Amino acid sequence: MNQHDIDVLDEIQRRVLWLATRIVDAANRERVTGDGVKVGGHQASSASLVGAMTALWFAHLDAEDRVAVKPHASPVFHAIQYLLGNLDRSYLTRLRARGGLQSYPSRTKDPDGVDFSTGSVGLGAAAPLFAAVTRRYVDAHFGTRPHSRFVALIGDAELDEGNIWEAVADPATTGLGNVMWVVDFNRQSLDRVVPGVRIDQWRGQFEAAGWHVVEVKYGRKLAEAYAQPGGEALRDWIDAMPNEQYQSLFGLTGPALRKQFLDGAPDAVATFVADIPDDRLGPLVTDLGGHDLAALLDAYAQCDAVTDRPSVVFAYTVKGWGLPIAGNPRNHSALLSGEQVDAQRAALGLTPDTEWDRLDPASPAGIRAGQRRESLSRAPRERALGVTVPQATKVRATKPISTQEVFGRVLVDLARDPQVGRYLVTTAPDVATSTNLAGFINKTGVFAPTAQRSWSEDRMLRWTESPDGQHIELGISEMNLFLLLGQLGLAWDLSGQPLLPVGTVYDPFVLRGLDAFLYGTYSGSRFVVAGTPSGITLAPEGGAHQSTITASVGLELPGVTFIEPAYATSLDWLLCDALGQIAGPDQPAATAAPAEDGAYYFRLSTRPVDQAPFETARARLGDAVLRRQVLAGAYRLVDAHQAYPHLAGAPTVQLAASGAVLPEVLTAAAELAEEGVAAHVVDVTSLDRLYRAWQRTLRQGVRTATVPSVPGALRSAFADRVPVVTVHDAASHAMAWLGSALAAPAVPLGVDEFGQSGSVEELYDLHDLLPGSIVNAALAALSLH
Ligand SMILES: Cc1ncc(C[n+]2csc(CCOP(=O)(O)OP(=O)(O)O)c2C)c(N)n1
Ligand SMILES: [Mg+2]
């Protein structure tokens, strides 16, 4: 790149800085929200990355490359997309406004082609790494795609987040030469100028994990000064100076800057700078490489040249570069005043009439923008897999069996399906065998970029590692599990190949990866995750392994359908349906509910459960009706009027339960019958779908001021206005709303304390989940009626 090209890029970056600053400014100074809440935005954090991002989009990226942008640099991204012609001008004044640009980059809500959502710091850094893991898998299984580079632009304080180091350390992410992280090394976080410079520590951590590290520390002015006689003293002093002192220089000019700069410096430095006039000294000593376009492009090229491992570039920058708030310790959320904005505009030769203009298309900068727009344009990708997932597998259960075991068997059966099998990919954080993925792994093998020799032969588990394997094994990091699942579920877009991703994790540790779970679904990803085993039914394992709040979490997570079956066939139907939805087009032909999109969370158990009651219900309802109800979220497992005809006219209750506790509930129903109470038993297969159905009718009623109806999913399984006991191996709260939905008194039973070790019976006793307690709860519910 010659000097002319660098000058053109420099002109572009000045305009990018202006637009990014003004986008935030307009949102704050020109919008009347009437609510007294500050709109906000980050001019300083944005300015910091203007150079690195201008260099990327206007001189480095190709159409197939994918980039995660640091959350607080979203205005820079949108300014660039605008200059490239990919964003309508009307959006520029609508940052953080409804229907406008999101505060932080959003794949699903921003209009201009965001590759990775960001916002929760740390996750946006790791996402492209797992997108590259996904690409490596896709290339190995479905043929090589056009080459992509996966880039993350991250803040330096993001490196404090543990998930970054979990991602870097996992063997699954090694050797990815198409990954580049650019650290915006401005040595400031939100609260402060970070004490000390931790570059050596971080360099060591990256290098120990096998990464290639590049530092872009000095700009050209400084590099030239260092090369002069005596320049070494200057260099040594700038390197040795405390970070806080260095940062303070950005707020100073003239003699005050010189005085501060030389405070504590050796005499040789004072001598060296004695001839440099005041107006040049500041720009010289603050000339950092992260704002030198040629130095940045050179660093990117160095990363491209290293193809056998990921790269990280530490770009030394100034937070607030080019703005009057540069380097100020309190600049994270600082906004320029109107006068300061006017001065920035005037300095660029713009006026209020021309301030939002694109680059003049006839100018060298405008021509470059036009060329880049063309070379970065990309055809949209097909989301649907275009295969039909069967409605059920051949898995049959005659003996008592646990849902965890059925889950494993269904996957093995689907792996044999000529259409579906090759698209399945499983992953687990070191719990594949203990969550029953062994059968699938025996059948499909473990993925490794190159074939690995096996040193031990285990006849039970054939852990063959090769590029054909369909299980990606992770170290113990639930963050990595959900980050990988999130990216596997976006492979249709980021790697041009839809997949059917399935992950497993011990249910309590879903919480450990929760932020990444949210991240994936917020990004619009679709996958299946099984949380197994779950609840106090995992009795001997004790409190640290017994999940209680996960059912509520699953129910409440947007973009996630929470499913907790008890019986083999219902799980088979539900899992096949979930994979069918994932394989389907954007608006899947829904089951009983309207289109749902996103992830499916199956909460499973290792408790063997007698399948006979399900078969009885099946005989009563028939497969078609039963399947429809199972998928809709609930069916009547025992109809008291049919099971106990002699109780016609007797007091009636309904016992609603999910998952492993159903045997106790069935026994309670039988005991109630003996006491002259008719008890329906409802197996709630998806509390989430029921809740959503209820909410839909309520909201409809609220919005149209009409009487809400009882949704079909509830009506076919429950009896209206009949007292209800809810029973759940989970916090009692998750099911408690059913009373309101049925307009009936409710007694919710569940686990509201930390668990402990014991037998299932002992622990059910402790938490009032044994049949006797359920009977008493039913009588209490009747008495409340
Ligand atoms: C998980 C998470 N915790 C906290 C925040 C709030 N936060 C936003 S930016 C920031 C500081 C980021 O500093 P750095 O990464 O160095 O960015 P920059 O200096 O470029 O603004 C914090 C704490 C967040 N967005 N996400
Ligand atoms: Mg920072």
mmCIF file of N, CA and C in Angstrom, residues 660-756:
data_model
loop_
_atom_site.group_PDB
_atom_site.id
_atom_site.type_symbol
_atom_site.label_atom_id
_atom_site.label_comp_id
_atom_site.label_asym_id
_atom_site.label_seq_id
_atom_site.Cartn_x
_atom_site.Cartn_y
_atom_site.Cartn_z
ATOM 1 N N ALA A 660 -39.482 -36.747 36.107
ATOM 2 C CA ALA A 660 -39.162 -37.928 36.914
ATOM 3 C C ALA A 660 -40.118 -38.218 38.055
ATOM 4 N N VAL A 661 -40.911 -37.263 38.468
ATOM 5 C CA VAL A 661 -41.779 -37.471 39.640
ATOM 6 C C VAL A 661 -43.113 -38.128 39.281
ATOM 7 N N LEU A 662 -43.357 -38.423 38.015
ATOM 8 C CA LEU A 662 -44.684 -38.939 37.643
ATOM 9 C C LEU A 662 -45.080 -40.235 38.352
ATOM 10 N N PRO A 663 -44.150 -41.162 38.620
ATOM 11 C CA PRO A 663 -44.574 -42.380 39.342
ATOM 12 C C PRO A 663 -45.234 -42.063 40.694
ATOM 13 N N GLU A 664 -44.700 -41.108 41.438
ATOM 14 C CA GLU A 664 -45.292 -40.748 42.728
ATOM 15 C C GLU A 664 -46.681 -40.152 42.528
ATOM 16 N N VAL A 665 -46.813 -39.395 41.479
ATOM 17 C CA VAL A 665 -48.088 -38.735 41.212
ATOM 18 C C VAL A 665 -49.153 -39.778 40.863
ATOM 19 N N LEU A 666 -48.741 -40.788 40.076
ATOM 20 C CA LEU A 666 -49.693 -41.848 39.716
ATOM 21 C C LEU A 666 -50.131 -42.614 40.961
ATOM 22 N N THR A 667 -49.196 -42.896 41.847
ATOM 23 C CA THR A 667 -49.551 -43.595 43.090
ATOM 24 C C THR A 667 -50.499 -42.733 43.923
ATOM 25 N N ALA A 668 -50.219 -41.434 43.968
ATOM 26 C CA ALA A 668 -51.087 -40.535 44.732
ATOM 27 C C ALA A 668 -52.497 -40.544 44.164
ATOM 28 N N ALA A 669 -52.608 -40.584 42.835
ATOM 29 C CA ALA A 669 -53.944 -40.598 42.211
ATOM 30 C C ALA A 669 -54.713 -41.857 42.626
ATOM 31 N N ALA A 670 -53.982 -42.975 42.649
ATOM 32 C CA ALA A 670 -54.638 -44.227 43.045
ATOM 33 C C ALA A 670 -55.072 -44.152 44.506
ATOM 34 N N GLU A 671 -54.232 -43.587 45.357
ATOM 35 C CA GLU A 671 -54.591 -43.467 46.780
ATOM 36 C C GLU A 671 -55.785 -42.533 46.964
ATOM 37 N N LEU A 672 -55.807 -41.469 46.187
ATOM 38 C CA LEU A 672 -56.937 -40.534 46.279
ATOM 39 C C LEU A 672 -58.238 -41.239 45.870
ATOM 40 N N ALA A 673 -58.137 -42.089 44.846
ATOM 41 C CA ALA A 673 -59.335 -42.820 44.407
ATOM 42 C C ALA A 673 -59.877 -43.657 45.560
ATOM 43 N N GLU A 674 -58.956 -44.261 46.308
ATOM 44 C CA GLU A 674 -59.397 -45.072 47.451
ATOM 45 C C GLU A 674 -60.099 -44.215 48.504
ATOM 46 N N GLU A 675 -59.705 -42.953 48.555
ATOM 47 C CA GLU A 675 -60.341 -42.066 49.533
ATOM 48 C C GLU A 675 -61.558 -41.350 48.952
ATOM 49 N N GLY A 676 -61.957 -41.772 47.739
ATOM 50 C CA GLY A 676 -63.170 -41.199 47.162
ATOM 51 C C GLY A 676 -62.952 -39.873 46.457
ATOM 52 N N VAL A 677 -61.709 -39.598 46.051
ATOM 53 C CA VAL A 677 -61.431 -38.374 45.291
ATOM 54 C C VAL A 677 -60.963 -38.764 43.885
ATOM 55 N N ALA A 678 -61.586 -38.182 42.891
ATOM 56 C CA ALA A 678 -61.197 -38.456 41.499
ATOM 57 C C ALA A 678 -60.044 -37.526 41.123
ATOM 58 N N ALA A 679 -58.904 -38.113 40.760
ATOM 59 C CA ALA A 679 -57.735 -37.281 40.434
ATOM 60 C C ALA A 679 -57.275 -37.557 39.004
ATOM 61 N N HIS A 680 -57.388 -36.530 38.153
ATOM 62 C CA HIS A 680 -56.760 -36.625 36.831
ATOM 63 C C HIS A 680 -55.256 -36.447 37.017
ATOM 64 N N VAL A 681 -54.494 -37.125 36.176
ATOM 65 C CA VAL A 681 -53.047 -36.881 36.183
ATOM 66 C C VAL A 681 -52.667 -36.303 34.818
ATOM 67 N N VAL A 682 -52.052 -35.135 34.847
ATOM 68 C CA VAL A 682 -51.622 -34.501 33.596
ATOM 69 C C VAL A 682 -50.096 -34.517 33.538
ATOM 70 N N ASP A 683 -49.581 -35.109 32.472
ATOM 71 C CA ASP A 683 -48.130 -35.096 32.249
ATOM 72 C C ASP A 683 -47.812 -33.840 31.437
ATOM 73 N N VAL A 684 -47.110 -32.920 32.074
ATOM 74 C CA VAL A 684 -46.745 -31.674 31.391
ATOM 75 C C VAL A 684 -45.403 -31.896 30.687
ATOM 76 N N THR A 685 -45.456 -32.032 29.391
ATOM 77 C CA THR A 685 -44.233 -32.320 28.630
ATOM 78 C C THR A 685 -43.453 -31.048 28.316
ATOM 79 N N SER A 686 -44.161 -29.933 28.189
ATOM 80 C CA SER A 686 -43.473 -28.656 27.996
ATOM 81 C C SER A 686 -44.223 -27.551 28.719
ATOM 82 N N LEU A 687 -43.753 -27.268 29.889
ATOM 83 C CA LEU A 687 -44.311 -26.183 30.690
ATOM 84 C C LEU A 687 -44.250 -24.869 29.901
ATOM 85 N N ASP A 688 -43.194 -24.762 29.127
ATOM 86 C CA ASP A 688 -42.929 -23.559 28.346
ATOM 87 C C ASP A 688 -44.016 -23.346 27.282
ATOM 88 N N ARG A 689 -44.330 -24.403 26.542
ATOM 89 C CA ARG A 689 -45.347 -24.243 25.489
ATOM 90 C C ARG A 689 -46.707 -23.943 26.089
ATOM 91 N N LEU A 690 -46.989 -24.566 27.246
ATOM 92 C CA LEU A 690 -48.269 -24.276 27.911
ATOM 93 C C LEU A 690 -48.321 -22.811 28.333
ATOM 94 N N TYR A 691 -47.225 -22.374 28.934
ATOM 95 C CA TYR A 691 -47.196 -20.999 29.444
ATOM 96 C C TYR A 691 -47.355 -19.999 28.298
ATOM 97 N N ARG A 692 -46.646 -20.298 27.211
ATOM 98 C CA ARG A 692 -46.732 -19.381 26.070
ATOM 99 C C ARG A 692 -48.149 -19.341 25.499
ATOM 100 N N ALA A 693 -48.781 -20.515 25.434
ATOM 101 C CA ALA A 693 -50.158 -20.565 24.913
ATOM 102 C C ALA A 693 -51.071 -19.722 25.802
ATOM 103 N N TRP A 694 -50.876 -19.856 27.114
ATOM 104 C CA TRP A 694 -51.692 -19.087 28.061
ATOM 105 C C TRP A 694 -51.436 -17.586 27.894
ATOM 106 N N GLN A 695 -50.150 -17.248 27.826
ATOM 107 C CA GLN A 695 -49.789 -15.845 27.665
ATOM 108 C C GLN A 695 -50.365 -15.248 26.385
ATOM 109 N N ARG A 696 -50.334 -16.047 25.326
ATOM 110 C CA ARG A 696 -50.848 -15.526 24.047
ATOM 111 C C ARG A 696 -52.312 -15.131 24.159
ATOM 112 N N THR A 697 -53.098 -15.993 24.791
ATOM 113 C CA THR A 697 -54.522 -15.652 24.882
ATOM 114 C C THR A 697 -54.726 -14.490 25.845
ATOM 115 N N LEU A 698 -53.952 -14.452 26.918
ATOM 116 C CA LEU A 698 -54.087 -13.326 27.853
ATOM 117 C C LEU A 698 -53.737 -12.011 27.169
ATOM 118 N N ARG A 699 -52.603 -12.014 26.475
ATOM 119 C CA ARG A 699 -52.156 -10.782 25.821
ATOM 120 C C ARG A 699 -53.165 -10.326 24.779
ATOM 121 N N GLN A 700 -53.675 -11.313 24.071
ATOM 122 C CA GLN A 700 -54.704 -11.000 23.075
ATOM 123 C C GLN A 700 -55.866 -10.296 23.766
ATOM 124 N N GLY A 701 -56.254 -10.843 24.920
ATOM 125 C CA GLY A 701 -57.340 -10.246 25.681
ATOM 126 C C GLY A 701 -56.993 -8.842 26.155
ATOM 127 N N VAL A 702 -55.770 -8.681 26.624
ATOM 128 C CA VAL A 702 -55.330 -7.375 27.129
ATOM 129 C C VAL A 702 -55.323 -6.338 26.000
ATOM 130 N N ARG A 703 -54.811 -6.763 24.860
ATOM 131 C CA ARG A 703 -54.657 -5.800 23.769
ATOM 132 C C ARG A 703 -55.981 -5.427 23.128
ATOM 133 N N THR A 704 -56.915 -6.348 23.136
ATOM 134 C CA THR A 704 -58.176 -6.058 22.455
ATOM 135 C C THR A 704 -59.303 -5.824 23.442
ATOM 136 N N ALA A 705 -58.958 -5.802 24.733
ATOM 137 C CA ALA A 705 -59.957 -5.587 25.779
ATOM 138 C C ALA A 705 -61.128 -6.557 25.633
ATOM 139 N N THR A 706 -60.778 -7.842 25.429
ATOM 140 C CA THR A 706 -61.819 -8.866 25.347
ATOM 141 C C THR A 706 -61.537 -9.940 26.390
ATOM 142 N N VAL A 707 -62.492 -10.828 26.599
ATOM 143 C CA VAL A 707 -62.319 -11.896 27.595
ATOM 144 C C VAL A 707 -61.375 -12.954 27.030
ATOM 145 N N PRO A 708 -60.257 -13.224 27.723
ATOM 146 C CA PRO A 708 -59.331 -14.222 27.177
ATOM 147 C C PRO A 708 -59.946 -15.625 27.234
ATOM 148 N N SER A 709 -59.608 -16.437 26.221
ATOM 149 C CA SER A 709 -60.110 -17.812 26.221
ATOM 150 C C SER A 709 -59.072 -18.718 26.873
ATOM 151 N N VAL A 710 -59.483 -19.927 27.236
ATOM 152 C CA VAL A 710 -58.512 -20.907 27.743
ATOM 153 C C VAL A 710 -57.860 -21.537 26.522
ATOM 154 N N PRO A 711 -56.534 -21.487 26.436
ATOM 155 C CA PRO A 711 -55.884 -22.006 25.231
ATOM 156 C C PRO A 711 -56.119 -23.511 25.066
ATOM 157 N N GLY A 712 -56.110 -23.933 23.805
ATOM 158 C CA GLY A 712 -56.371 -25.331 23.481
ATOM 159 C C GLY A 712 -55.437 -26.290 24.186
ATOM 160 N N ALA A 713 -54.173 -25.914 24.282
ATOM 161 C CA ALA A 713 -53.194 -26.819 24.885
ATOM 162 C C ALA A 713 -53.571 -27.124 26.333
ATOM 163 N N LEU A 714 -54.158 -26.152 27.022
ATOM 164 C CA LEU A 714 -54.590 -26.384 28.406
ATOM 165 C C LEU A 714 -55.933 -27.114 28.425
ATOM 166 N N ARG A 715 -56.827 -26.701 27.534
ATOM 167 C CA ARG A 715 -58.184 -27.237 27.579
ATOM 168 C C ARG A 715 -58.215 -28.731 27.329
ATOM 169 N N SER A 716 -57.348 -29.218 26.419
ATOM 170 C CA SER A 716 -57.446 -30.645 26.109
ATOM 171 C C SER A 716 -56.858 -31.525 27.209
ATOM 172 N N ALA A 717 -55.987 -30.980 28.045
ATOM 173 C CA ALA A 717 -55.368 -31.817 29.075
ATOM 174 C C ALA A 717 -55.977 -31.593 30.454
ATOM 175 N N PHE A 718 -56.420 -30.377 30.720
ATOM 176 C CA PHE A 718 -56.877 -30.034 32.071
ATOM 177 C C PHE A 718 -58.386 -29.850 32.115
ATOM 178 N N ALA A 719 -58.891 -29.871 33.334
ATOM 179 C CA ALA A 719 -60.299 -29.534 33.535
ATOM 180 C C ALA A 719 -60.329 -28.119 34.111
ATOM 181 N N ASP A 720 -61.176 -27.305 33.525
ATOM 182 C CA ASP A 720 -61.304 -25.913 33.948
ATOM 183 C C ASP A 720 -61.806 -25.818 35.389
ATOM 184 N N ARG A 721 -61.269 -24.921 36.160
ATOM 185 C CA ARG A 721 -61.769 -24.594 37.507
ATOM 186 C C ARG A 721 -61.764 -25.771 38.476
ATOM 187 N N VAL A 722 -60.923 -26.757 38.228
ATOM 188 C CA VAL A 722 -60.791 -27.888 39.144
ATOM 189 C C VAL A 722 -59.478 -27.716 39.902
ATOM 190 N N PRO A 723 -59.487 -27.827 41.235
ATOM 191 C CA PRO A 723 -58.266 -27.600 42.015
ATOM 192 C C PRO A 723 -57.091 -28.419 41.491
ATOM 193 N N VAL A 724 -55.914 -27.830 41.601
ATOM 194 C CA VAL A 724 -54.752 -28.471 40.989
ATOM 195 C C VAL A 724 -53.581 -28.532 41.977
ATOM 196 N N VAL A 725 -52.882 -29.660 41.933
ATOM 197 C CA VAL A 725 -51.604 -29.796 42.648
ATOM 198 C C VAL A 725 -50.533 -29.925 41.578
ATOM 199 N N THR A 726 -49.509 -29.089 41.658
ATOM 200 C CA THR A 726 -48.409 -29.238 40.709
ATOM 201 C C THR A 726 -47.239 -29.892 41.429
ATOM 202 N N VAL A 727 -46.601 -30.827 40.734
ATOM 203 C CA VAL A 727 -45.524 -31.606 41.351
ATOM 204 C C VAL A 727 -44.326 -31.602 40.403
ATOM 205 N N HIS A 728 -43.196 -31.159 40.912
ATOM 206 C CA HIS A 728 -42.055 -30.963 40.022
ATOM 207 C C HIS A 728 -40.771 -31.204 40.799
ATOM 208 N N ASP A 729 -39.847 -31.942 40.197
ATOM 209 C CA ASP A 729 -38.510 -32.050 40.790
ATOM 210 C C ASP A 729 -37.727 -30.813 40.328
ATOM 211 N N ALA A 730 -38.155 -29.687 40.823
ATOM 212 C CA ALA A 730 -37.598 -28.372 40.470
ATOM 213 C C ALA A 730 -38.266 -27.386 41.411
ATOM 214 N N ALA A 731 -37.844 -26.154 41.389
ATOM 215 C CA ALA A 731 -38.449 -25.157 42.270
ATOM 216 C C ALA A 731 -39.964 -25.128 42.062
ATOM 217 N N SER A 732 -40.710 -25.062 43.158
ATOM 218 C CA SER A 732 -42.175 -25.157 43.061
ATOM 219 C C SER A 732 -42.767 -24.007 42.249
ATOM 220 N N HIS A 733 -42.019 -22.919 42.167
ATOM 221 C CA HIS A 733 -42.509 -21.710 41.516
ATOM 222 C C HIS A 733 -42.795 -21.898 40.025
ATOM 223 N N ALA A 734 -41.984 -22.755 39.394
ATOM 224 C CA ALA A 734 -42.058 -22.859 37.931
ATOM 225 C C ALA A 734 -43.445 -23.264 37.436
ATOM 226 N N MET A 735 -44.141 -24.111 38.216
ATOM 227 C CA MET A 735 -45.458 -24.597 37.764
ATOM 228 C C MET A 735 -46.611 -23.877 38.456
ATOM 229 N N ALA A 736 -46.289 -23.016 39.406
ATOM 230 C CA ALA A 736 -47.338 -22.480 40.275
ATOM 231 C C ALA A 736 -48.391 -21.667 39.528
ATOM 232 N N TRP A 737 -48.035 -21.120 38.390
ATOM 233 C CA TRP A 737 -48.971 -20.281 37.624
ATOM 234 C C TRP A 737 -50.154 -21.066 37.066
ATOM 235 N N LEU A 738 -50.031 -22.403 37.029
ATOM 236 C CA LEU A 738 -51.112 -23.193 36.429
ATOM 237 C C LEU A 738 -52.454 -22.940 37.108
ATOM 238 N N GLY A 739 -52.400 -22.668 38.434
ATOM 239 C CA GLY A 739 -53.647 -22.381 39.140
ATOM 240 C C GLY A 739 -54.392 -21.212 38.515
ATOM 241 N N SER A 740 -53.674 -20.136 38.275
ATOM 242 C CA SER A 740 -54.312 -18.969 37.655
ATOM 243 C C SER A 740 -54.843 -19.309 36.276
ATOM 244 N N ALA A 741 -54.035 -20.057 35.520
ATOM 245 C CA ALA A 741 -54.439 -20.366 34.149
ATOM 246 C C ALA A 741 -55.730 -21.181 34.136
ATOM 247 N N LEU A 742 -55.913 -22.011 35.181
ATOM 248 C CA LEU A 742 -57.096 -22.876 35.222
ATOM 249 C C LEU A 742 -58.196 -22.297 36.095
ATOM 250 N N ALA A 743 -57.975 -21.086 36.586
ATOM 251 C CA ALA A 743 -58.933 -20.428 37.468
ATOM 252 C C ALA A 743 -59.316 -21.343 38.627
ATOM 253 N N ALA A 744 -58.300 -21.923 39.256
ATOM 254 C CA ALA A 744 -58.550 -22.894 40.318
ATOM 255 C C ALA A 744 -57.507 -22.736 41.413
ATOM 256 N N PRO A 745 -57.856 -23.119 42.662
ATOM 257 C CA PRO A 745 -56.833 -23.093 43.710
ATOM 258 C C PRO A 745 -55.721 -24.077 43.369
ATOM 259 N N ALA A 746 -54.482 -23.696 43.691
ATOM 260 C CA ALA A 746 -53.349 -24.550 43.345
ATOM 261 C C ALA A 746 -52.450 -24.737 44.553
ATOM 262 N N VAL A 747 -51.910 -25.925 44.701
ATOM 263 C CA VAL A 747 -50.885 -26.185 45.708
ATOM 264 C C VAL A 747 -49.643 -26.663 44.967
ATOM 265 N N PRO A 748 -48.638 -25.810 44.849
ATOM 266 C CA PRO A 748 -47.434 -26.215 44.128
ATOM 267 C C PRO A 748 -46.435 -26.930 45.033
ATOM 268 N N LEU A 749 -46.053 -28.134 44.643
ATOM 269 C CA LEU A 749 -45.015 -28.869 45.366
ATOM 270 C C LEU A 749 -43.740 -28.864 44.524
ATOM 271 N N GLY A 750 -42.609 -28.759 45.208
ATOM 272 C CA GLY A 750 -41.352 -28.748 44.468
ATOM 273 C C GLY A 750 -40.186 -28.623 45.423
ATOM 274 N N VAL A 751 -39.042 -28.329 44.875
ATOM 275 C CA VAL A 751 -37.803 -28.341 45.652
ATOM 276 C C VAL A 751 -37.321 -26.902 45.815
ATOM 277 N N ASP A 752 -37.454 -26.392 47.011
ATOM 278 C CA ASP A 752 -37.142 -24.979 47.239
ATOM 279 C C ASP A 752 -35.971 -24.778 48.206
ATOM 280 N N GLU A 753 -35.254 -25.855 48.475
ATOM 281 C CA GLU A 753 -34.064 -25.771 49.339
ATOM 282 C C GLU A 753 -32.903 -26.387 48.565
ATOM 283 N N PHE A 754 -31.682 -26.089 49.017
ATOM 284 C CA PHE A 754 -30.542 -26.800 48.454
ATOM 285 C C PHE A 754 -30.680 -28.283 48.773
ATOM 286 N N GLY A 755 -30.184 -29.114 47.871
ATOM 287 C CA GLY A 755 -30.320 -30.556 48.040
ATOM 288 C C GLY A 755 -29.262 -31.147 48.953
ATOM 289 N N GLN A 756 -29.300 -32.461 49.070
ATOM 290 C CA GLN A 756 -28.294 -33.207 49.830
ATOM 291 C C GLN A 756 -28.295 -34.640 49.328
#
